[in-house]
């Protein structure tokens, strides 16, 4: 089993991490291997399935060329600053280069205690590991930047949460695991040299175009802001609620990271929260754009010493860039929802049209995914405004009138419009009740529902006999109200 390791993070100063190997587990058993991802990474899937591969994926063997370490980071959790978090249950094995020359972190989550574990046991259990697997792969198939899941391995050990549960390790693949909280870590220690080393590292790895500009650190901050704005706009477009948008869960590379108590919404409401720990709705669906800006302001604060030698100038530059987030988010959001509504032209009235639909949807608790998907048929003229679920929602009919009039006022072939809309409105998302059913079955040893779900989620735009059951909203007794971190 060989990995094309080329470790760069491990060459940063020792205060950036703690070097240690994963803690071995009793009896590893491969639950799920992502063969398509393995292939794109240039990894031999048969070797990964072999006892030797399993030893690596469970943390029982450190592969040749790895430089295992737990990363140091800080973070604002629900608005409160914690100066030291770090990988408390994860190990970065190293970075590999793919056949096409791309660089990815190979990271084991649930791999045992580290110096950053605080009171935790360093372990994860199978439910949340498979949950992250399903949701991250669904996100990837939707074309939204995300970390991915290479494998889920049961450890043969038990972890104690509210009850005793089967332990597991997830192999996570990411463009990097540097977070906003990594910058905050050095900022909190007034370690300007560390900050500069980290910024230079991230620029070289993720934002190389910034290097040649007049103000590389400002360009870098601006680019991170742009990626976050686009990411959150993409989340809103598929009804995704991250659930724990703490700064330590905000990737500097702009990927969706840390799938905890997250969810894709069924019935639309801007205040929707699924996380069992988000009592005040800080991370509700509609708050996410603001929270991202708040998180980026924490990054900007951390970067101040690099933005300008004069503190006033630095602050002014940071404020300017952070204020610029609003327009960048709006632009990405409008572009996304225009595509969802099949609007080929951009007009001043668009925000009102979009808000009008969302308001009507919130009043009727309309299913987010299916409402947009049914608009595709309505645009094609193959389903009139009588088709469900639009027909069930009387408050939608005035809006449908406005929308049809708008479409009629634009040039464009209805079939082409509907086809474009079908690429902007998934037929299938990982519905909470389906995810829960697949996880329950998998934890009791039946992997078939998980496999079927993953197969359907890998082609979210397709509609067919196999997908129909997966696109149905939950029956009242199936509705999932809360999701848990389960750490
Ligand atoms: P999260 O909420 O998953 O983003 O984790 C926040 C922090 O808690 C990170 O520093 C994690 O490494 C740490 N953490 C979460 N679960 C555990 C656990 N079971 N054992 C040790 N540390 C943990
Ligand atoms: Mg985290």
Short mmCIF file of N, CA, C and O and ligand atoms in Angstrom, two decimals, residues 73 77 84-90 109 112-114 116-124 161 179 244 246 248-249 258 260 277 485 487, ligand 1:
data_model
loop_
_atom_site.label_atom_id
_atom_site.label_comp_id
_atom_site.label_asym_id
_atom_site.label_seq_id
_atom_site.Cartn_x
_atom_site.Cartn_y
_atom_site.Cartn_z
N UNK A 73 -5.04 24.63 16.57
CA UNK A 73 -5.87 25.76 16.13
C UNK A 73 -6.70 26.25 17.30
O UNK A 73 -6.80 25.59 18.34
N UNK A 77 -16.34 29.50 19.21
CA UNK A 77 -17.44 28.52 19.21
C UNK A 77 -18.69 29.23 19.73
O UNK A 77 -18.69 29.71 20.86
N UNK A 84 -7.32 27.65 22.54
CA UNK A 84 -6.70 26.39 22.08
C UNK A 84 -7.74 25.29 21.91
O UNK A 84 -8.32 24.83 22.87
N UNK A 85 -7.93 24.90 20.65
CA UNK A 85 -8.76 23.72 20.36
C UNK A 85 -7.81 22.66 19.81
O UNK A 85 -7.23 21.90 20.54
N UNK A 86 -7.62 22.65 18.51
CA UNK A 86 -6.71 21.69 17.90
C UNK A 86 -7.38 20.36 17.63
O UNK A 86 -8.51 20.11 18.06
N UNK A 87 -6.68 19.50 16.90
CA UNK A 87 -7.20 18.17 16.57
C UNK A 87 -7.24 17.32 17.83
O UNK A 87 -6.22 16.76 18.24
N UNK A 88 -8.42 17.19 18.41
CA UNK A 88 -8.54 16.41 19.64
C UNK A 88 -8.91 14.96 19.38
O UNK A 88 -8.89 14.13 20.28
N UNK A 89 -9.28 14.69 18.16
CA UNK A 89 -9.65 13.31 17.81
C UNK A 89 -9.34 13.05 16.35
O UNK A 89 -10.09 12.35 15.66
N UNK A 90 -8.27 13.65 15.88
CA UNK A 90 -7.93 13.48 14.47
C UNK A 90 -6.42 13.56 14.29
O UNK A 90 -5.73 14.20 15.09
N UNK A 109 -10.16 10.78 11.27
CA UNK A 109 -11.00 11.40 12.30
C UNK A 109 -11.57 10.31 13.18
O UNK A 109 -12.16 9.35 12.68
N UNK A 112 -8.24 8.68 18.08
CA UNK A 112 -7.68 8.57 19.42
C UNK A 112 -7.23 9.89 20.01
O UNK A 112 -7.21 10.92 19.34
N UNK A 113 -6.88 9.83 21.27
CA UNK A 113 -6.55 11.05 21.99
C UNK A 113 -5.27 11.69 21.48
O UNK A 113 -4.37 11.01 20.98
N UNK A 114 -5.22 13.02 21.62
CA UNK A 114 -4.04 13.80 21.26
C UNK A 114 -3.82 14.81 22.38
O UNK A 114 -4.68 14.96 23.26
N UNK A 116 -4.47 17.68 22.29
CA UNK A 116 -5.55 18.68 22.19
C UNK A 116 -6.90 18.12 22.60
O UNK A 116 -7.94 18.76 22.39
N UNK A 117 -6.92 16.92 23.16
CA UNK A 117 -8.22 16.26 23.40
C UNK A 117 -9.01 16.87 24.55
O UNK A 117 -10.21 16.63 24.66
N UNK A 118 -8.35 17.63 25.41
CA UNK A 118 -9.02 18.13 26.62
C UNK A 118 -9.74 16.95 27.29
O UNK A 118 -9.15 15.91 27.46
N UNK A 119 -11.04 17.08 27.58
CA UNK A 119 -11.72 15.97 28.28
C UNK A 119 -12.19 14.84 27.38
O UNK A 119 -12.72 13.85 27.88
N UNK A 120 -12.01 14.97 26.07
CA UNK A 120 -12.61 14.01 25.15
C UNK A 120 -11.85 12.70 25.04
O UNK A 120 -10.69 12.61 25.45
N UNK A 121 -12.50 11.69 24.48
CA UNK A 121 -11.88 10.37 24.37
C UNK A 121 -11.14 10.19 23.04
O UNK A 121 -10.55 9.15 22.78
N UNK A 122 -11.24 11.21 22.17
CA UNK A 122 -10.51 11.13 20.90
C UNK A 122 -11.17 10.22 19.87
O UNK A 122 -10.61 9.99 18.79
N UNK A 123 -12.32 9.72 20.20
CA UNK A 123 -12.96 8.74 19.31
C UNK A 123 -14.25 9.29 18.70
O UNK A 123 -14.81 10.27 19.18
N UNK A 124 -14.69 8.62 17.66
CA UNK A 124 -15.98 8.91 17.03
C UNK A 124 -16.75 7.60 17.00
O UNK A 124 -16.17 6.53 17.18
N UNK A 161 -21.11 7.26 24.87
CA UNK A 161 -21.77 8.56 24.78
C UNK A 161 -22.97 8.51 25.72
O UNK A 161 -22.77 8.18 26.88
N UNK A 179 -7.82 26.30 8.98
CA UNK A 179 -9.11 26.94 9.25
C UNK A 179 -8.90 28.40 9.60
O UNK A 179 -7.76 28.80 9.92
N UNK A 244 -22.85 24.12 12.72
CA UNK A 244 -21.79 24.54 13.66
C UNK A 244 -20.78 25.40 12.94
O UNK A 244 -19.62 25.03 12.79
N UNK A 246 -18.68 27.47 13.48
CA UNK A 246 -17.65 28.08 14.32
C UNK A 246 -16.43 28.37 13.44
O UNK A 246 -16.26 27.76 12.39
N UNK A 248 -13.46 27.55 13.83
CA UNK A 248 -12.59 26.37 13.68
C UNK A 248 -13.18 25.39 12.66
O UNK A 248 -12.49 24.45 12.24
N UNK A 249 -14.41 25.61 12.26
CA UNK A 249 -15.02 24.77 11.23
C UNK A 249 -15.17 25.54 9.92
O UNK A 249 -16.00 25.19 9.09
N UNK A 258 -16.43 19.66 8.34
CA UNK A 258 -16.97 19.28 9.65
C UNK A 258 -18.48 19.12 9.64
O UNK A 258 -19.23 19.99 10.09
N UNK A 260 -21.24 17.97 11.24
CA UNK A 260 -21.76 17.53 12.54
C UNK A 260 -23.28 17.50 12.47
O UNK A 260 -23.86 16.77 11.67
N UNK A 277 -27.72 21.48 19.63
CA UNK A 277 -27.00 22.37 20.56
C UNK A 277 -27.15 23.85 20.21
O UNK A 277 -26.68 24.71 20.93
N UNK A 485 -24.40 16.26 17.19
CA UNK A 485 -22.98 16.20 16.80
C UNK A 485 -22.48 14.79 16.97
O UNK A 485 -21.66 14.32 16.21
N UNK A 487 -20.35 13.60 18.76
CA UNK A 487 -18.91 13.41 18.90
C UNK A 487 -18.60 12.62 20.14
O UNK A 487 -17.56 12.06 20.26
P1 LIG B 1 -16.10 19.96 16.45
O1 LIG B 1 -17.27 20.44 17.22
O2 LIG B 1 -16.26 18.56 15.94
O3 LIG B 1 -15.68 20.90 15.40
O4 LIG B 1 -14.90 19.87 17.50
C1 LIG B 1 -14.49 20.98 18.26
C2 LIG B 1 -13.26 20.62 19.05
O5 LIG B 1 -13.53 19.54 19.95
C3 LIG B 1 -12.07 20.16 18.23
O6 LIG B 1 -10.91 20.63 18.86
C4 LIG B 1 -12.19 18.67 18.29
O7 LIG B 1 -10.95 18.03 18.03
C5 LIG B 1 -12.63 18.46 19.72
N1 LIG B 1 -13.35 17.19 19.91
C6 LIG B 1 -14.57 16.86 19.45
N2 LIG B 1 -14.91 15.61 19.80
C7 LIG B 1 -13.87 15.11 20.51
C8 LIG B 1 -13.61 13.86 21.16
N3 LIG B 1 -14.47 12.84 21.16
N4 LIG B 1 -12.42 13.74 21.79
C9 LIG B 1 -11.55 14.72 21.82
N5 LIG B 1 -11.71 15.91 21.23
C10 LIG B 1 -12.87 16.12 20.58
#
